[in-house]
mmCIF file of C-alpha atoms in Angstrom:
data_model
loop_
_atom_site.group_PDB
_atom_site.id
_atom_site.type_symbol
_atom_site.label_atom_id
_atom_site.label_comp_id
_atom_site.label_asym_id
_atom_site.label_seq_id
_atom_site.Cartn_x
_atom_site.Cartn_y
_atom_site.Cartn_z
ATOM 1 C CA MET A 1 -28.654 -1.832 2.144
ATOM 2 C CA ALA A 2 -25.037 -4.047 2.150
ATOM 3 C CA ARG A 3 -22.000 -1.121 0.779
ATOM 4 C CA LYS A 4 -20.457 -3.160 -2.912
ATOM 5 C CA ILE A 5 -16.752 -4.195 -2.167
ATOM 6 C CA LEU A 6 -13.705 -4.909 -4.542
ATOM 7 C CA ILE A 7 -10.255 -6.302 -2.724
ATOM 8 C CA ASP A 8 -7.797 -6.255 -4.146
ATOM 9 C CA CYS A 9 -4.819 -7.314 -2.401
ATOM 10 C CA ASP A 10 -1.437 -9.579 -2.340
ATOM 11 C CA PRO A 11 -2.336 -11.184 0.724
ATOM 12 C CA GLY A 12 0.475 -10.953 3.403
ATOM 13 C CA ILE A 13 -0.688 -11.513 7.237
ATOM 14 C CA ASP A 14 -2.465 -7.883 7.650
ATOM 15 C CA ASP A 15 -4.788 -8.375 4.644
ATOM 16 C CA ALA A 16 -4.694 -11.828 5.620
ATOM 17 C CA VAL A 17 -6.594 -10.303 8.839
ATOM 18 C CA ALA A 18 -8.619 -7.974 7.052
ATOM 19 C CA LEU A 19 -10.012 -10.398 4.485
ATOM 20 C CA CYS A 20 -11.439 -11.957 8.579
ATOM 21 C CA MET A 21 -13.218 -9.128 9.072
ATOM 22 C CA ALA A 22 -14.225 -8.290 5.590
ATOM 23 C CA LEU A 23 -15.537 -11.527 4.617
ATOM 24 C CA PHE A 24 -18.214 -12.161 7.560
ATOM 25 C CA ASP A 25 -19.301 -8.624 8.550
ATOM 26 C CA PRO A 26 -22.574 -7.898 6.145
ATOM 27 C CA ARG A 27 -22.232 -4.403 6.398
ATOM 28 C CA LEU A 28 -20.385 -5.814 2.924
ATOM 29 C CA ASP A 29 -20.630 -7.288 -0.415
ATOM 30 C CA ILE A 30 -17.557 -8.899 -0.951
ATOM 31 C CA MET A 31 -18.020 -8.486 -5.226
ATOM 32 C CA ALA A 32 -14.879 -10.161 -6.041
ATOM 33 C CA ILE A 33 -11.126 -10.350 -4.766
ATOM 34 C CA THR A 34 -8.432 -10.366 -6.291
ATOM 35 C CA ALA A 35 -4.838 -10.708 -6.398
ATOM 36 C CA THR A 36 -2.070 -8.771 -6.767
ATOM 37 C CA ALA A 37 2.123 -9.604 -6.813
ATOM 38 C CA GLY A 38 3.839 -7.104 -3.727
ATOM 39 C CA THR A 39 4.254 -9.538 -0.200
ATOM 40 C CA VAL A 40 4.824 -12.040 -2.140
ATOM 41 C CA ASP A 41 4.621 -12.978 -5.756
ATOM 42 C CA SER A 42 1.680 -13.518 -8.037
ATOM 43 C CA ASP A 43 1.419 -17.016 -7.809
ATOM 44 C CA GLN A 44 1.100 -17.391 -4.134
ATOM 45 C CA ALA A 45 -0.975 -14.218 -4.114
ATOM 46 C CA THR A 46 -3.035 -16.238 -5.774
ATOM 47 C CA ASN A 47 -2.990 -19.100 -4.276
ATOM 48 C CA ASN A 48 -3.513 -16.845 -0.614
ATOM 49 C CA VAL A 49 -6.899 -15.743 -1.830
ATOM 50 C CA THR A 50 -8.171 -19.037 -2.744
ATOM 51 C CA ALA A 51 -6.514 -21.143 -0.141
ATOM 52 C CA LEU A 52 -8.527 -18.488 2.529
ATOM 53 C CA ILE A 53 -11.404 -18.426 0.722
ATOM 54 C CA GLU A 54 -11.766 -22.215 1.218
ATOM 55 C CA THR A 55 -10.112 -22.308 5.082
ATOM 56 C CA LEU A 56 -12.173 -19.713 5.960
ATOM 57 C CA ASP A 57 -15.606 -21.141 4.008
ATOM 58 C CA PRO A 58 -17.736 -18.033 4.316
ATOM 59 C CA PRO A 59 -21.205 -17.571 3.375
ATOM 60 C CA ARG A 60 -21.728 -16.628 -0.017
ATOM 61 C CA TYR A 61 -18.118 -17.181 -2.104
ATOM 62 C CA PRO A 62 -16.586 -14.125 -4.231
ATOM 63 C CA ARG A 63 -15.449 -14.066 -6.992
ATOM 64 C CA VAL A 64 -11.183 -14.037 -7.944
ATOM 65 C CA GLY A 65 -8.759 -12.368 -10.624
ATOM 66 C CA LYS A 66 -5.579 -14.035 -10.282
ATOM 67 C CA ALA A 67 -3.001 -11.987 -10.358
ATOM 68 C CA LEU A 68 -0.710 -11.751 -13.078
ATOM 69 C CA ALA A 69 3.436 -11.131 -13.090
ATOM 70 C CA PRO A 70 4.149 -7.322 -12.219
ATOM 71 C CA SER A 71 7.172 -5.377 -14.410
ATOM 72 C CA SER A 72 9.775 -6.398 -14.571
ATOM 73 C CA GLU A 73 11.194 -3.165 -11.924
ATOM 74 C CA ALA A 74 9.785 -4.910 -9.042
ATOM 75 C CA PRO A 75 11.384 -6.141 -6.131
ATOM 76 C CA VAL A 76 11.479 -9.785 -6.428
ATOM 77 C CA ASP A 77 11.973 -10.342 -2.663
ATOM 78 C CA GLY A 78 8.296 -9.357 -1.220
ATOM 79 C CA ASN A 79 9.034 -9.097 2.894
ATOM 80 C CA PRO A 80 9.191 -13.289 4.076
ATOM 81 C CA ALA A 81 11.139 -12.477 7.131
ATOM 82 C CA LEU A 82 7.529 -10.123 7.897
ATOM 83 C CA HIS A 83 5.247 -12.152 6.656
ATOM 84 C CA GLY A 84 6.928 -15.936 6.080
ATOM 85 C CA ALA A 85 8.119 -16.499 1.994
ATOM 86 C CA ASP A 86 3.999 -18.284 1.418
ATOM 87 C CA GLY A 87 2.704 -15.050 3.292
ATOM 88 C CA LEU A 88 0.673 -15.821 5.643
ATOM 89 C CA GLY A 89 3.793 -17.047 8.619
ATOM 90 C CA GLY A 90 4.706 -19.912 7.379
ATOM 91 C CA LEU A 91 0.825 -21.863 6.432
ATOM 92 C CA ASN A 92 1.479 -23.281 3.047
ATOM 93 C CA LEU A 93 -2.629 -23.005 2.630
ATOM 94 C CA ARG A 94 -3.281 -24.400 -0.819
ATOM 95 C CA GLY A 95 -5.496 -23.117 -2.889
ATOM 96 C CA SER A 96 -7.734 -25.266 -5.411
ATOM 97 C CA ASN A 97 -8.931 -24.114 -9.140
ATOM 98 C CA ARG A 98 -6.704 -21.380 -10.336
ATOM 99 C CA GLN A 99 -5.601 -22.560 -13.596
ATOM 100 C CA HIS A 100 -8.099 -21.040 -15.458
ATOM 101 C CA LEU A 101 -9.007 -18.107 -13.514
ATOM 102 C CA PRO A 102 -9.198 -15.084 -15.162
ATOM 103 C CA ASP A 103 -6.927 -11.942 -14.786
ATOM 104 C CA GLY A 104 -7.546 -10.006 -11.930
ATOM 105 C CA ASP A 105 -8.092 -6.603 -14.112
ATOM 106 C CA ARG A 106 -10.988 -8.446 -16.776
ATOM 107 C CA VAL A 107 -12.238 -9.036 -13.304
ATOM 108 C CA MET A 108 -12.666 -5.419 -12.346
ATOM 109 C CA ALA A 109 -13.624 -4.192 -15.229
ATOM 110 C CA ASP A 110 -16.710 -6.994 -15.328
ATOM 111 C CA VAL A 111 -17.554 -5.889 -11.983
ATOM 112 C CA PHE A 112 -17.615 -2.108 -12.255
ATOM 113 C CA ARG A 113 -18.966 -2.463 -15.609
ATOM 114 C CA ARG A 114 -21.717 -4.715 -14.431
ATOM 115 C CA HIS A 115 -22.744 -1.674 -11.169
ATOM 116 C CA LYS A 116 -21.687 1.285 -13.092
ATOM 117 C CA ASN A 117 -20.940 3.546 -9.670
ATOM 118 C CA GLU A 118 -21.668 1.432 -6.904
ATOM 119 C CA VAL A 119 -19.408 -0.324 -6.169
ATOM 120 C CA THR A 120 -15.462 0.569 -4.148
ATOM 121 C CA LEU A 121 -12.373 -0.935 -4.529
ATOM 122 C CA LEU A 122 -10.415 -0.888 -2.050
ATOM 123 C CA CYS A 123 -6.634 -1.251 -2.418
ATOM 124 C CA LEU A 124 -4.676 -3.961 -0.190
ATOM 125 C CA GLY A 125 -1.606 -3.850 -2.402
ATOM 126 C CA PRO A 126 1.019 -2.637 -5.026
ATOM 127 C CA LEU A 127 -2.182 -0.945 -7.528
ATOM 128 C CA THR A 128 -1.176 -2.540 -10.249
ATOM 129 C CA ASN A 129 -4.092 -4.639 -10.828
ATOM 130 C CA LEU A 130 -5.605 -1.134 -11.291
ATOM 131 C CA ALA A 131 -3.617 0.326 -13.750
ATOM 132 C CA ARG A 132 -3.822 -2.390 -16.459
ATOM 133 C CA LEU A 133 -7.220 -2.170 -15.811
ATOM 134 C CA ALA A 134 -6.999 1.678 -16.502
ATOM 135 C CA ARG A 135 -4.332 1.459 -19.987
ATOM 136 C CA ARG A 136 -6.263 -1.064 -20.958
ATOM 137 C CA ASP A 137 -10.274 0.391 -20.762
ATOM 138 C CA PRO A 138 -9.447 3.877 -19.327
ATOM 139 C CA ALA A 139 -13.829 4.347 -19.933
ATOM 140 C CA VAL A 140 -13.987 1.635 -16.656
ATOM 141 C CA LEU A 141 -11.817 3.804 -13.966
ATOM 142 C CA PRO A 142 -15.663 6.864 -14.245
ATOM 143 C CA LEU A 143 -17.627 3.328 -13.282
ATOM 144 C CA ILE A 144 -15.728 3.380 -10.108
ATOM 145 C CA ASP A 145 -17.250 4.320 -6.962
ATOM 146 C CA LYS A 146 -13.835 4.738 -4.583
ATOM 147 C CA VAL A 147 -10.658 4.040 -4.374
ATOM 148 C CA ILE A 148 -9.203 3.398 -1.494
ATOM 149 C CA ILE A 149 -5.686 3.676 -0.614
ATOM 150 C CA SER A 150 -4.203 1.511 1.330
ATOM 151 C CA GLY A 151 -0.518 2.763 1.086
ATOM 152 C CA GLY A 152 2.343 6.166 1.163
ATOM 153 C CA ALA A 153 3.628 8.254 3.281
ATOM 154 C CA VAL A 154 3.019 11.602 3.259
ATOM 155 C CA GLN A 155 4.777 12.681 7.154
ATOM 156 C CA THR A 156 6.977 10.160 8.404
ATOM 157 C CA SER A 157 9.676 8.590 6.385
ATOM 158 C CA GLY A 158 9.134 4.613 4.752
ATOM 159 C CA ASN A 159 8.627 1.713 5.339
ATOM 160 C CA ALA A 160 10.213 -0.015 2.080
ATOM 161 C CA SER A 161 12.838 2.510 1.765
ATOM 162 C CA VAL A 162 13.916 5.458 4.294
ATOM 163 C CA ALA A 163 10.966 7.688 1.715
ATOM 164 C CA ALA A 164 8.714 5.054 0.293
ATOM 165 C CA GLU A 165 6.030 2.933 1.802
ATOM 166 C CA PHE A 166 6.572 -0.372 0.314
ATOM 167 C CA ASN A 167 3.069 -0.914 -1.785
ATOM 168 C CA MET A 168 4.469 2.736 -3.439
ATOM 169 C CA PHE A 169 7.615 1.085 -4.029
ATOM 170 C CA PHE A 170 6.883 -2.030 -5.580
ATOM 171 C CA ASP A 171 5.068 -0.574 -8.222
ATOM 172 C CA PRO A 172 5.700 3.527 -9.039
ATOM 173 C CA ALA A 173 4.647 3.869 -11.611
ATOM 174 C CA ALA A 174 1.571 2.188 -10.804
ATOM 175 C CA ALA A 175 0.776 4.385 -7.812
ATOM 176 C CA LYS A 176 1.718 7.522 -10.096
ATOM 177 C CA ASP A 177 -1.621 6.987 -12.962
ATOM 178 C CA ILE A 178 -3.305 6.040 -9.838
ATOM 179 C CA PHE A 179 -2.882 9.256 -8.194
ATOM 180 C CA ALA A 180 -3.653 11.386 -11.690
ATOM 181 C CA SER A 181 -6.595 8.923 -13.080
ATOM 182 C CA ALA A 182 -10.398 10.028 -13.701
ATOM 183 C CA THR A 183 -11.714 8.557 -10.157
ATOM 184 C CA THR A 184 -12.454 9.251 -6.865
ATOM 185 C CA LYS A 185 -9.474 8.627 -4.120
ATOM 186 C CA SER A 186 -8.985 8.684 -0.084
ATOM 187 C CA MET A 187 -5.849 7.183 1.385
ATOM 188 C CA VAL A 188 -4.951 5.280 4.154
ATOM 189 C CA PRO A 189 -0.811 5.871 4.928
ATOM 190 C CA LEU A 190 1.999 5.159 7.128
ATOM 191 C CA ASP A 191 1.280 8.059 9.247
ATOM 192 C CA VAL A 192 -2.470 7.117 10.507
ATOM 193 C CA THR A 193 -1.553 2.568 10.289
ATOM 194 C CA GLU A 194 2.193 2.790 11.784
ATOM 195 C CA GLU A 195 0.435 4.137 14.844
ATOM 196 C CA PHE A 196 -2.598 3.313 14.906
ATOM 197 C CA SER A 197 -0.136 -0.511 16.225
ATOM 198 C CA PHE A 198 -0.941 -3.697 18.629
ATOM 199 C CA GLY A 199 1.003 -5.804 20.949
ATOM 200 C CA VAL A 200 0.853 -9.174 21.672
ATOM 201 C CA GLU A 201 -2.640 -8.980 24.228
ATOM 202 C CA LEU A 202 -4.073 -8.715 20.833
ATOM 203 C CA LEU A 203 -4.303 -12.532 21.219
ATOM 204 C CA GLU A 204 -5.956 -12.749 23.549
ATOM 205 C CA ARG A 205 -8.784 -11.021 22.108
ATOM 206 C CA LEU A 206 -8.459 -12.784 19.167
ATOM 207 C CA PRO A 207 -11.700 -15.119 18.372
ATOM 208 C CA SER A 208 -11.835 -19.322 20.027
ATOM 209 C CA ARG A 209 -8.862 -20.805 18.400
ATOM 210 C CA ASP A 210 -11.740 -23.362 17.711
ATOM 211 C CA THR A 211 -13.192 -21.529 15.210
ATOM 212 C CA ARG A 212 -11.894 -21.338 11.513
ATOM 213 C CA VAL A 213 -11.448 -17.652 11.478
ATOM 214 C CA GLY A 214 -9.969 -17.596 15.638
ATOM 215 C CA HIS A 215 -7.400 -20.672 14.459
ATOM 216 C CA LEU A 216 -5.732 -19.666 11.861
ATOM 217 C CA LEU A 217 -5.277 -15.171 12.721
ATOM 218 C CA HIS A 218 -4.260 -17.220 16.204
ATOM 219 C CA ARG A 219 -1.795 -18.818 13.661
ATOM 220 C CA ILE A 220 -0.664 -16.105 11.246
ATOM 221 C CA LEU A 221 -0.504 -12.738 14.567
ATOM 222 C CA GLN A 222 1.408 -15.281 16.397
ATOM 223 C CA PHE A 223 4.071 -15.186 13.918
ATOM 224 C CA ALA A 224 4.030 -12.028 12.523
ATOM 225 C CA PHE A 225 5.049 -10.407 16.187
ATOM 226 C CA ARG A 226 7.387 -13.456 16.996
ATOM 227 C CA ALA A 227 8.528 -12.085 13.074
ATOM 228 C CA ALA A 228 8.013 -8.021 14.489
ATOM 229 C CA HIS A 229 10.421 -9.217 17.373
ATOM 230 C CA HIS A 230 13.575 -10.634 15.823
ATOM 231 C CA HIS A 231 12.972 -8.930 12.719
ATOM 232 C CA LEU A 232 12.986 -5.363 14.278
ATOM 233 C CA GLY A 233 13.345 -5.005 17.498
ATOM 234 C CA ARG A 234 9.677 -4.243 18.014
ATOM 235 C CA GLU A 235 6.778 -5.161 20.555
ATOM 236 C CA MET A 236 4.164 -3.436 18.641
ATOM 237 C CA ILE A 237 2.563 -4.595 15.075
ATOM 238 C CA PRO A 238 0.166 -2.366 12.345
ATOM 239 C CA LEU A 239 -2.423 -3.677 10.822
ATOM 240 C CA TYR A 240 -2.659 -1.678 7.685
ATOM 241 C CA ALA A 241 -4.743 -3.718 5.639
ATOM 242 C CA PRO A 242 -7.272 -3.364 9.049
ATOM 243 C CA THR A 243 -7.235 0.182 9.504
ATOM 244 C CA ALA A 244 -8.291 0.635 5.542
ATOM 245 C CA LEU A 245 -10.992 -1.634 5.675
ATOM 246 C CA LEU A 246 -12.272 -0.291 8.964
ATOM 247 C CA SER A 247 -12.213 3.381 6.297
ATOM 248 C CA VAL A 248 -14.132 1.791 4.684
ATOM 249 C CA LEU A 249 -16.827 0.546 7.022
ATOM 250 C CA GLU A 250 -16.416 3.157 9.642
ATOM 251 C CA PRO A 251 -14.444 6.085 8.138
ATOM 252 C CA GLU A 252 -16.357 8.423 10.653
ATOM 253 C CA LEU A 253 -13.258 6.960 13.156
ATOM 254 C CA PHE A 254 -10.579 8.746 10.716
ATOM 255 C CA GLN A 255 -9.548 12.611 10.267
ATOM 256 C CA TRP A 256 -9.675 13.005 6.309
ATOM 257 C CA GLU A 257 -7.709 16.364 4.403
ATOM 258 C CA PRO A 258 -7.996 16.424 0.819
ATOM 259 C CA MET A 259 -4.292 16.734 -0.143
ATOM 260 C CA ALA A 260 -3.030 16.738 -4.034
ATOM 261 C CA VAL A 261 0.176 13.718 -4.207
ATOM 262 C CA ASP A 262 2.236 12.205 -6.652
ATOM 263 C CA VAL A 263 4.290 9.015 -6.766
ATOM 264 C CA GLU A 264 8.129 9.681 -7.151
ATOM 265 C CA THR A 265 9.537 6.672 -9.803
ATOM 266 C CA LYS A 266 13.134 7.287 -10.969
ATOM 267 C CA GLY A 267 14.529 9.215 -7.926
ATOM 268 C CA GLU A 268 17.592 7.247 -6.901
ATOM 269 C CA LEU A 269 16.659 7.006 -2.765
ATOM 270 C CA THR A 270 13.055 8.329 -3.258
ATOM 271 C CA ARG A 271 11.668 5.573 -5.447
ATOM 272 C CA GLY A 272 8.029 5.055 -4.061
ATOM 273 C CA MET A 273 8.353 7.983 -2.042
ATOM 274 C CA THR A 274 4.040 9.574 -2.441
ATOM 275 C CA VAL A 275 4.988 13.779 -2.876
ATOM 276 C CA ALA A 276 2.264 15.924 -0.319
ATOM 277 C CA ASP A 277 1.967 19.686 -1.470
ATOM 278 C CA LEU A 278 1.788 20.646 2.026
ATOM 279 C CA ARG A 279 3.168 24.321 1.468
ATOM 280 C CA MET A 280 1.208 27.487 2.606
ATOM 281 C CA ARG A 281 -0.475 27.796 -1.019
ATOM 282 C CA PRO A 282 -0.648 24.891 -2.396
ATOM 283 C CA GLN A 283 0.220 24.843 -6.278
ATOM 284 C CA TRP A 284 -0.972 21.594 -7.152
ATOM 285 C CA THR A 285 -4.941 20.393 -7.863
ATOM 286 C CA SER A 286 -6.422 18.388 -5.424
ATOM 287 C CA ASN A 287 -6.482 15.025 -5.930
ATOM 288 C CA MET A 288 -7.737 12.582 -3.424
ATOM 289 C CA GLU A 289 -8.337 13.140 0.976
ATOM 290 C CA VAL A 290 -6.385 11.763 3.094
ATOM 291 C CA ALA A 291 -6.465 9.574 6.158
ATOM 292 C CA THR A 292 -4.432 12.202 8.822
ATOM 293 C CA GLU A 293 -5.256 10.773 12.135
ATOM 294 C CA ILE A 294 -7.225 8.050 13.079
ATOM 295 C CA ASN A 295 -10.327 7.315 17.324
ATOM 296 C CA GLU A 296 -7.014 4.123 18.249
ATOM 297 C CA ALA A 297 -9.640 3.555 21.237
ATOM 298 C CA ASP A 298 -12.680 3.407 18.838
ATOM 299 C CA ALA A 299 -10.749 1.737 15.642
ATOM 300 C CA GLU A 300 -9.016 -0.537 18.041
ATOM 301 C CA GLN A 301 -12.375 -1.744 19.847
ATOM 302 C CA SER A 302 -13.814 -2.455 15.862
ATOM 303 C CA LEU A 303 -11.309 -4.168 14.814
ATOM 304 C CA VAL A 304 -11.324 -6.345 17.451
ATOM 305 C CA ARG A 305 -16.226 -7.245 18.005
ATOM 306 C CA GLY A 306 -15.510 -7.867 13.711
ATOM 307 C CA LEU A 307 -12.815 -10.705 14.571
ATOM 308 C CA ARG A 308 -14.443 -11.467 17.371
ATOM 309 C CA PHE A 309 -18.109 -12.034 15.066
ATOM 310 C CA ALA A 310 -16.563 -13.713 13.095
ATOM 311 C CA GLY A 311 -15.354 -15.904 14.425
ATOM 312 C CA GLN A 312 -18.763 -16.509 16.267
ATOM 313 C CA GLN A 313 -19.964 -16.893 12.675
ATOM 314 C CA THR A 314 -18.006 -20.292 11.669
#
């Protein structure tokens, strides 16, 4: 039986790659995709979700929830250098039917109530929508089967600041609330996702450009490799969101450790820092599982296989 999943995302390039995989994977039953601000603003995030679904044209269209404006303290620029102003490498895809979409947190609430303890929530962006749901309707949280969080940095430096990973940095208050919430959680941090990187030879292993999936992947990933080289001096790129998706599909590819993790919300230098109690005798109570290692060879094969399968469907 396919696993029921709700994907909450802020589509940038890596989220778009993950959606290419997820929308065509027979192991998943995607109940909804909700947009959140992060890599791009709320309007662009909603547009990108609807545009990607329409462009890829999967066999089944999931429900869509729109992103709401983030807190006034959220960064305003996202990451245009690495993702393009539109988040998708300058493709400027336009989605339709965005005006009357329900709010993302309300879509979440409806899905979790209809399918009690059956739906995995995969959070690929900031945790804004889930935190809003927790404040508005806390009784829904225990109805979520599991929350998978892409983000955080446990024993490595951040990518939004020296201390913080981007999703945590963007809305640290939301992350702090969810980390403390009554949900079963797993986190896939930069410690794993930055190590699991791809070189430009990945382009040769993608689906044919003649397919809808392949055409999109070639264009956005070519932009990603050029941007990483130009702005970061890097020849390898991590694919954060697809790696987190793999943790849903094949958790056995990862090593997991129970940890107690919190998020700094006020630090002048450490806003959004994920702080884990790694002392010899931890004093905090464990609140999640954290991925600490990944079988890179098998994960790479699985990721490429998933993308190629998606291409074969289009």
